[in-house]
Structures are given as C-alpha cells and as structure tokens.
PDB file of C-alpha atoms in Angstrom:
ATOM      1  CA  MET A   1      12.483  18.526 -19.681  1.00 33.00           C
ATOM      2  CA  THR A   2      13.571  15.144 -20.985  1.00 35.00           C
ATOM      3  CA  THR A   3      12.169  13.393 -24.017  1.00 33.00           C
ATOM      4  CA  TRP A   4      10.434  11.043 -21.579  1.00 32.00           C
ATOM      5  CA  LEU A   5       7.649  13.627 -21.423  1.00 35.00           C
ATOM      6  CA  ARG A   6       7.509  14.605 -25.113  1.00 35.00           C
ATOM      7  CA  GLU A   7       4.565  13.547 -27.209  1.00 37.00           C
ATOM      8  CA  GLU A   8       6.666  13.553 -30.389  1.00 36.00           C
ATOM      9  CA  THR A   9       9.085  10.918 -29.133  1.00 40.00           C
ATOM     10  CA  PRO A  10       8.927   7.915 -31.551  1.00 36.00           C
ATOM     11  CA  ASN A  11       8.786   5.344 -28.749  1.00 42.00           C
ATOM     12  CA  ASP A  12       6.727   7.548 -26.449  1.00 59.00           C
ATOM     13  CA  ILE A  13       5.810   5.497 -23.380  1.00 55.00           C
ATOM     14  CA  PHE A  14       2.896   7.821 -22.649  1.00 56.00           C
ATOM     15  CA  ARG A  15       1.376   7.220 -26.082  1.00 61.00           C
ATOM     16  CA  PHE A  16       1.812   3.500 -25.540  1.00 56.00           C
ATOM     17  CA  LEU A  17       0.028   3.679 -22.200  1.00 60.00           C
ATOM     18  CA  ARG A  18      -2.789   5.813 -23.604  1.00 61.00           C
ATOM     19  CA  GLU A  19      -3.395   3.351 -26.423  1.00 60.00           C
ATOM     20  CA  GLY A  20      -3.575   0.579 -23.851  1.00 51.00           C
ATOM     21  CA  ASP A  21      -5.970   2.552 -21.636  1.00 50.00           C
ATOM     22  CA  GLU A  22      -8.878   2.236 -24.057  1.00 50.00           C
ATOM     23  CA  GLY A  23     -11.371  -0.356 -22.940  1.00 47.00           C
ATOM     24  CA  ARG A  24      -9.188  -1.594 -20.102  1.00 47.00           C
ATOM     25  CA  HIS A  25      -9.735  -1.086 -16.384  1.00 48.00           C
ATOM     26  CA  GLN A  26      -7.040  -3.042 -14.622  1.00 64.00           C
ATOM     27  CA  THR A  27      -6.317  -1.968 -11.068  1.00 80.00           C
ATOM     28  CA  ALA A  28      -2.662  -3.020 -11.290  1.00 79.00           C
ATOM     29  CA  ARG A  29      -2.018  -1.278 -14.623  1.00 85.00           C
ATOM     30  CA  VAL A  30      -0.469   2.211 -14.750  1.00 89.00           C
ATOM     31  CA  THR A  31      -2.308   4.625 -17.023  1.00 89.00           C
ATOM     32  CA  ALA A  32      -0.762   7.497 -18.956  1.00 85.00           C
ATOM     33  CA  ASP A  33      -2.077   9.972 -16.380  1.00 89.00           C
ATOM     34  CA  GLY A  34      -0.706   7.811 -13.593  1.00 90.00           C
ATOM     35  CA  ALA A  35       2.698   7.756 -15.271  1.00 87.00           C
ATOM     36  CA  SER A  36       2.623  11.558 -15.527  1.00 85.00           C
ATOM     37  CA  TRP A  37       1.902  11.771 -11.809  1.00 91.00           C
ATOM     38  CA  LEU A  38       4.829   9.483 -10.994  1.00 91.00           C
ATOM     39  CA  ALA A  39       7.105  11.539 -13.252  1.00 86.00           C
ATOM     40  CA  SER A  40       6.118  14.711 -11.394  1.00 88.00           C
ATOM     41  CA  ALA A  41       7.749  13.331  -8.231  1.00 91.00           C
ATOM     42  CA  ALA A  42      11.139  13.772  -9.909  1.00 83.00           C
ATOM     43  CA  GLY A  43      10.224  16.986 -11.673  1.00 76.00           C
ATOM     44  CA  GLY A  44      10.265  15.229 -15.031  1.00 55.00           C
ATOM     45  CA  ARG A  45      14.051  14.925 -14.875  1.00 53.00           C
ATOM     46  CA  GLY A  46      16.694  12.456 -13.764  1.00 55.00           C
ATOM     47  CA  THR A  47      18.443   9.328 -14.885  1.00 59.00           C
ATOM     48  CA  ALA A  48      15.655   7.141 -13.501  1.00 59.00           C
ATOM     49  CA  LEU A  49      13.116   8.720 -15.843  1.00 62.00           C
ATOM     50  CA  ALA A  50      15.514   8.592 -18.786  1.00 68.00           C
ATOM     51  CA  ARG A  51      15.989   4.884 -18.104  1.00 70.00           C
ATOM     52  CA  TRP A  52      12.225   4.412 -17.844  1.00 71.00           C
ATOM     53  CA  GLU A  53      11.793   5.964 -21.280  1.00 73.00           C
ATOM     54  CA  SER A  54      13.915   3.307 -22.926  1.00 78.00           C
ATOM     55  CA  ARG A  55      13.066   0.505 -20.474  1.00 81.00           C
ATOM     56  CA  PRO A  56       9.452   0.938 -19.299  1.00 81.00           C
ATOM     57  CA  ALA A  57       9.452  -2.590 -17.860  1.00 84.00           C
ATOM     58  CA  SER A  58      12.152  -1.736 -15.298  1.00 85.00           C
ATOM     59  CA  PRO A  59      11.584  -0.230 -11.825  1.00 88.00           C
ATOM     60  CA  ALA A  60      12.808   3.242 -10.927  1.00 87.00           C
ATOM     61  CA  ALA A  61      13.801   5.162  -7.805  1.00 89.00           C
ATOM     62  CA  LEU A  62      11.686   8.243  -7.069  1.00 92.00           C
ATOM     63  CA  PRO A  63      12.003  10.781  -4.247  1.00 94.00           C
ATOM     64  CA  CYS A  64       9.391  11.108  -1.522  1.00 97.00           C
ATOM     65  CA  GLY A  65       8.199  14.169   0.334  1.00 97.00           C
ATOM     66  CA  THR A  66       6.819  16.481  -2.348  1.00 95.00           C
ATOM     67  CA  VAL A  67       4.295  14.499  -4.405  1.00 96.00           C
ATOM     68  CA  PHE A  68       3.842  11.561  -2.055  1.00 98.00           C
ATOM     69  CA  ASP A  69       5.135   9.837   1.071  1.00 98.00           C
ATOM     70  CA  VAL A  70       5.252   6.061   1.448  1.00 98.00           C
ATOM     71  CA  VAL A  71       4.182   3.984   4.444  1.00 98.00           C
ATOM     72  CA  ASN A  72       6.013   0.645   4.286  1.00 98.00           C
ATOM     73  CA  VAL A  73       4.266  -2.131   6.234  1.00 97.00           C
ATOM     74  CA  ASP A  74       4.240  -5.871   6.839  1.00 95.00           C
ATOM     75  CA  PRO A  75       2.318  -7.425   3.902  1.00 95.00           C
ATOM     76  CA  VAL A  76      -0.182  -9.389   6.010  1.00 95.00           C
ATOM     77  CA  PHE A  77      -1.009  -6.396   8.159  1.00 96.00           C
ATOM     78  CA  GLY A  78      -1.024  -4.213   5.049  1.00 96.00           C
ATOM     79  CA  ARG A  79      -3.689  -6.426   3.471  1.00 96.00           C
ATOM     80  CA  ARG A  80      -5.805  -5.994   6.573  1.00 96.00           C
ATOM     81  CA  MET A  81      -5.356  -2.235   6.352  1.00 96.00           C
ATOM     82  CA  LEU A  82      -6.450  -2.268   2.713  1.00 96.00           C
ATOM     83  CA  ASP A  83      -9.503  -4.340   3.608  1.00 95.00           C
ATOM     84  CA  GLN A  84     -10.506  -1.689   6.131  1.00 95.00           C
ATOM     85  CA  LEU A  85      -9.773   1.204   3.793  1.00 96.00           C
ATOM     86  CA  TRP A  86     -11.858  -0.267   0.980  1.00 94.00           C
ATOM     87  CA  THR A  87     -14.733  -1.781   2.975  1.00 94.00           C
ATOM     88  CA  GLU A  88     -15.241   0.753   5.772  1.00 93.00           C
ATOM     89  CA  GLY A  89     -13.099   3.744   4.772  1.00 93.00           C
ATOM     90  CA  PRO A  90     -12.427   6.103   1.883  1.00 94.00           C
ATOM     91  CA  GLY A  91     -10.276   3.719  -0.183  1.00 94.00           C
ATOM     92  CA  SER A  92      -6.560   3.999  -0.786  1.00 95.00           C
ATOM     93  CA  GLY A  93      -4.075   5.679  -3.037  1.00 95.00           C
ATOM     94  CA  PRO A  94      -1.576   3.692  -5.115  1.00 97.00           C
ATOM     95  CA  VAL A  95      -0.222   0.569  -3.415  1.00 97.00           C
ATOM     96  CA  ALA A  96       2.800  -1.534  -4.393  1.00 96.00           C
ATOM     97  CA  VAL A  97       4.680  -4.544  -3.069  1.00 95.00           C
ATOM     98  CA  HIS A  98       8.466  -4.849  -3.049  1.00 94.00           C
ATOM     99  CA  ARG A  99      10.883  -7.212  -1.272  1.00 92.00           C
ATOM    100  CA  GLY A 100       8.199  -8.752   0.886  1.00 93.00           C
ATOM    101  CA  ARG A 101       6.783  -5.414   2.040  1.00 96.00           C
ATOM    102  CA  MET A 102       3.693  -3.421   1.119  1.00 97.00           C
ATOM    103  CA  MET A 103       4.077   0.247   0.212  1.00 98.00           C
ATOM    104  CA  LEU A 104       1.072   2.512   0.692  1.00 98.00           C
ATOM    105  CA  PHE A 105       1.443   5.861  -1.073  1.00 98.00           C
ATOM    106  CA  ALA A 106       0.261   8.613   1.252  1.00 98.00           C
ATOM    107  CA  ALA A 107      -0.043  12.391   1.334  1.00 98.00           C
ATOM    108  CA  PRO A 108       3.192  14.370   1.809  1.00 98.00           C
ATOM    109  CA  GLY A 109       3.870  14.882   5.503  1.00 98.00           C
ATOM    110  CA  THR A 110       2.444  11.509   6.531  1.00 98.00           C
ATOM    111  CA  ALA A 111       5.892  10.026   7.140  1.00 98.00           C
ATOM    112  CA  GLN A 112       6.664  12.721   9.720  1.00 97.00           C
ATOM    113  CA  ARG A 113       3.284  12.777  11.461  1.00 97.00           C
ATOM    114  CA  LEU A 114       2.235   9.112  11.567  1.00 96.00           C
ATOM    115  CA  PRO A 115       4.855   7.837  14.074  1.00 95.00           C
ATOM    116  CA  ALA A 116       3.818  10.520  16.586  1.00 94.00           C
ATOM    117  CA  LEU A 117       0.144   9.618  16.171  1.00 94.00           C
ATOM    118  CA  LEU A 118       0.931   5.942  16.698  1.00 93.00           C
ATOM    119  CA  ASP A 119       2.795   6.772  19.900  1.00 91.00           C
ATOM    120  CA  TRP A 120      -0.352   8.424  21.271  1.00 90.00           C
ATOM    121  CA  GLU A 121      -2.687   5.616  20.210  1.00 81.00           C
ATOM    122  CA  GLU A 122      -3.617   3.047  22.881  1.00 82.00           C
ATOM    123  CA  TRP A 123      -3.449   0.250  20.300  1.00 78.00           C
ATOM    124  CA  SER A 124       0.060   1.207  19.179  1.00 80.00           C
ATOM    125  CA  GLU A 125       1.716  -1.813  20.785  1.00 86.00           C
ATOM    126  CA  GLU A 126      -0.433  -4.092  18.612  1.00 89.00           C
ATOM    127  CA  VAL A 127       0.497  -2.314  15.358  1.00 91.00           C
ATOM    128  CA  PRO A 128       3.542  -3.704  13.499  1.00 91.00           C
ATOM    129  CA  ARG A 129       5.755  -0.624  13.326  1.00 92.00           C
ATOM    130  CA  PRO A 130       5.703   0.809   9.795  1.00 95.00           C
ATOM    131  CA  LEU A 131       8.688   2.269   7.990  1.00 97.00           C
ATOM    132  CA  CYS A 132       7.822   5.803   6.891  1.00 98.00           C
ATOM    133  CA  HIS A 133       9.545   7.367   3.876  1.00 98.00           C
ATOM    134  CA  GLY A 134       9.257  11.121   3.491  1.00 98.00           C
ATOM    135  CA  LEU A 135      11.273  14.172   2.553  1.00 96.00           C
ATOM    136  CA  GLY A 136      14.881  13.214   1.851  1.00 95.00           C
ATOM    137  CA  ASP A 137      14.036   9.557   1.152  1.00 97.00           C
ATOM    138  CA  ALA A 138      13.605   7.685  -2.110  1.00 95.00           C
ATOM    139  CA  VAL A 139      11.714   4.483  -2.871  1.00 96.00           C
ATOM    140  CA  THR A 140      11.799   1.938  -5.667  1.00 94.00           C
ATOM    141  CA  VAL A 141       8.548   1.998  -7.602  1.00 93.00           C
ATOM    142  CA  PRO A 142       7.319  -0.752  -9.928  1.00 93.00           C
ATOM    143  CA  PRO A 143       7.711  -0.431 -13.702  1.00 90.00           C
ATOM    144  CA  LEU A 144       5.143   1.325 -15.840  1.00 86.00           C
ATOM    145  CA  VAL A 145       4.620  -1.847 -17.868  1.00 83.00           C
ATOM    146  CA  PRO A 146       4.278  -5.188 -16.006  1.00 77.00           C
ATOM    147  CA  SER A 147       7.398  -7.260 -16.563  1.00 72.00           C
ATOM    148  CA  GLY A 148       6.212 -10.536 -15.081  1.00 69.00           C
ATOM    149  CA  SER A 149       9.362 -10.774 -12.976  1.00 67.00           C
ATOM    150  CA  ALA A 150       9.647 -11.192  -9.216  1.00 78.00           C
ATOM    151  CA  GLY A 151      10.466  -7.506  -8.745  1.00 85.00           C
ATOM    152  CA  PRO A 152       8.213  -4.729  -7.433  1.00 92.00           C
ATOM    153  CA  ARG A 153       4.637  -4.697  -8.699  1.00 93.00           C
ATOM    154  CA  TRP A 154       1.508  -2.607  -8.335  1.00 94.00           C
ATOM    155  CA  LEU A 155      -1.508  -3.775  -6.363  1.00 93.00           C
ATOM    156  CA  VAL A 156      -3.299  -0.475  -6.945  1.00 94.00           C
ATOM    157  CA  ALA A 157      -1.558   1.411  -9.740  1.00 94.00           C
ATOM    158  CA  PRO A 158      -1.721   5.209 -10.178  1.00 95.00           C
ATOM    159  CA  ASP A 159      -4.333   6.058 -12.789  1.00 92.00           C
ATOM    160  CA  THR A 160      -4.980   9.805 -12.531  1.00 93.00           C
ATOM    161  CA  LEU A 161      -3.003  13.039 -12.605  1.00 92.00           C
ATOM    162  CA  HIS A 162      -4.125  13.833  -9.063  1.00 94.00           C
ATOM    163  CA  PRO A 163      -4.744  10.594  -7.155  1.00 95.00           C
ATOM    164  CA  TRP A 164      -6.317  10.825  -3.725  1.00 96.00           C
ATOM    165  CA  LEU A 165      -3.743  10.000  -1.047  1.00 98.00           C
ATOM    166  CA  PRO A 166      -4.576   9.148   2.576  1.00 98.00           C
ATOM    167  CA  GLY A 167      -3.134  11.440   5.226  1.00 98.00           C
ATOM    168  CA  PRO A 168      -1.665  10.379   8.582  1.00 97.00           C
ATOM    169  CA  GLU A 169      -5.039  10.320  10.359  1.00 96.00           C
ATOM    170  CA  VAL A 170      -6.546   8.004   7.748  1.00 97.00           C
ATOM    171  CA  VAL A 171      -3.539   5.672   7.838  1.00 97.00           C
ATOM    172  CA  LEU A 172      -3.731   5.624  11.653  1.00 96.00           C
ATOM    173  CA  TRP A 173      -7.440   4.797  11.450  1.00 96.00           C
ATOM    174  CA  ALA A 174      -6.676   1.901   9.084  1.00 96.00           C
ATOM    175  CA  CYS A 175      -3.974   0.586  11.428  1.00 95.00           C
ATOM    176  CA  VAL A 176      -6.277   0.648  14.448  1.00 93.00           C
ATOM    177  CA  ARG A 177      -9.207  -0.903  12.561  1.00 94.00           C
ATOM    178  CA  ALA A 178      -6.949  -3.660  11.244  1.00 94.00           C
ATOM    179  CA  VAL A 179      -5.822  -4.488  14.787  1.00 92.00           C
ATOM    180  CA  ARG A 180      -9.364  -4.422  16.159  1.00 90.00           C
ATOM    181  CA  ALA A 181     -10.670  -6.611  13.332  1.00 87.00           C
ATOM    182  CA  THR A 182      -7.920  -9.140  14.006  1.00 79.00           C
ATOM    183  CA  SER A 183      -8.626  -9.105  17.742  1.00 75.00           C
ATOM    184  CA  ALA A 184     -12.350  -9.611  17.149  1.00 65.00           C
ATOM    185  CA  ALA A 185     -11.649 -12.549  14.833  1.00 56.00           C
ATOM    186  CA  ASP A 186      -9.599 -14.209  17.576  1.00 51.00           C
ATOM    187  CA  VAL A 187     -12.513 -14.158  20.036  1.00 41.00           C
ATOM    188  CA  ARG A 188     -14.305 -17.497  20.273  1.00 45.00           C
ATOM    189  CA  VAL A 189     -17.909 -17.470  21.460  1.00 43.00           C
ATOM    190  CA  SER A 190     -19.072 -20.598  23.322  1.00 41.00           C
ATOM    191  CA  ILE A 191     -22.675 -21.646  24.059  1.00 43.00           C
ATOM    192  CA  PHE A 192     -21.476 -23.323  27.258  1.00 44.00           C
ATOM    193  CA  PRO A 193     -20.890 -21.458  30.542  1.00 51.00           C
ATOM    194  CA  PRO A 194     -17.315 -21.277  31.851  1.00 52.00           C
ATOM    195  CA  ALA A 195     -16.201 -24.312  33.834  1.00 50.00           C
ATOM    196  CA  ASP A 196     -16.266 -24.178  37.605  1.00 54.00           C
ATOM    197  CA  PRO A 197     -12.601 -24.408  38.691  1.00 52.00           C
ATOM    198  CA  GLY A 198     -13.664 -26.207  41.919  1.00 55.00           C
ATOM    199  CA  ALA A 199     -15.821 -28.860  40.258  1.00 48.00           C
ATOM    200  CA  ASN A 200     -14.863 -32.534  40.189  1.00 51.00           C
ATOM    201  CA  VAL A 201     -13.842 -33.757  36.756  1.00 44.00           C
ATOM    202  CA  TYR A 202     -14.149 -37.430  35.863  1.00 42.00           C
ATOM    203  CA  ASP A 203     -12.365 -39.160  32.992  1.00 43.00           C
ATOM    204  CA  VAL A 204     -15.249 -40.986  31.305  1.00 39.00           C
ATOM    205  CA  SER A 205     -12.865 -42.545  28.793  1.00 44.00           C
ATOM    206  CA  ARG A 206     -11.752 -44.955  31.554  1.00 44.00           C
ATOM    207  CA  ARG A 207     -15.294 -46.091  32.411  1.00 41.00           C
ATOM    208  CA  ARG A 208     -15.902 -49.844  31.918  1.00 42.00           C
TER     209      ARG A 208
END
C-alpha cells in the first residue's frame, strides 16, 4: 500500500482533509472518508494515487466497475435529473462535471444495465443518450482539494466511506421524470377555447 494511505506521512492528505472537515459542511468538498472511498476504486495503488499524494489539487484517473460506475450525461439534462432525484427521489451519489458533461456516480453494474432499460422505456427517444462507463473503463475525477481552475470539479463530493449510489432503475426513473417535467413545463394552458378553423377573421388593425 502506498504512502498515500499512511497516517504517518508528513504531508498526509487525509490528515489535511480531516482537519478541514471540522465545522464545515460543503457539498462540493471531499472529506477524508470520501477520499478513502475514491482511493478504494484503485485498490490504494497506482501512479494516479501517488500523484494525488503530492498534488492533491490535480485530477486523477480512476477505474470504474468495482466501486462505482459513471453515467455521463448532457449537463442541462443532468441538472434536471438531479432536481428530480433530490426533490422527488432518494437523492444522488457523488456528482462531478468535466469537459462540459455531468458525471453521476452510480452503483457497479449500472453502465451495463441502463442502456437496455432505456431501450425498453417508451420515453427513451426523448432522453439524451448517456455515456455509460463501467468495468474496463476509467474516468477522470476532480481533485481532492479545489484548485479553482477550469478543470473537473465536484457538484456533490464523496463524503463517506460507503456513499449511497443509485442503481440502473433509479437512474432510469430520474431520466424519465426529467423528460416528463420538461414536457409538462412546455404545455401552455389558455383560458380561451380553441379557434374555429372555419370562422371568418377580420383584421381590426385596418379599421378606420
């Protein structure tokens, strides 16, 4: 196991995060437990984690498929999904943004199952097709410490050792609810009855 996980390391990033955890509840801030969870995706090893130890303000590449999958969606539609998850649903797991896309961290297996569920759903044509990252894929995750740059950043940062992650059915539900909410918002209700297509129409603007 690398020194990235050792408490006795002089510049221990975990100690730094723990000291910052006290009295602070920032949704976009990674906690020490959240950092441990991220590290578990790579088994606590790898050049990415070694780089993170010395450069906690830099992003890192982590594998998907064992600790988490990632559902990569259009940012506008992703915001609508988050609205549904937090107002009508069970909430979300960690969420990040990178290169103009939103990344929703989901339960392992979601990347394989979600596309098939979308194909069966009657609203599937209205859902912007997500990119699903699972076993065999890797994603760039935001840094542990906010860098203030234009790179990847957390919207909902990991903050526990065992964060709740939505499965494929929950993500599908959020997709469908986001589409329905958008469709409902586009409906305009009028107090006037529909016009009779056979009625005579006079241009009163020309009246003298």
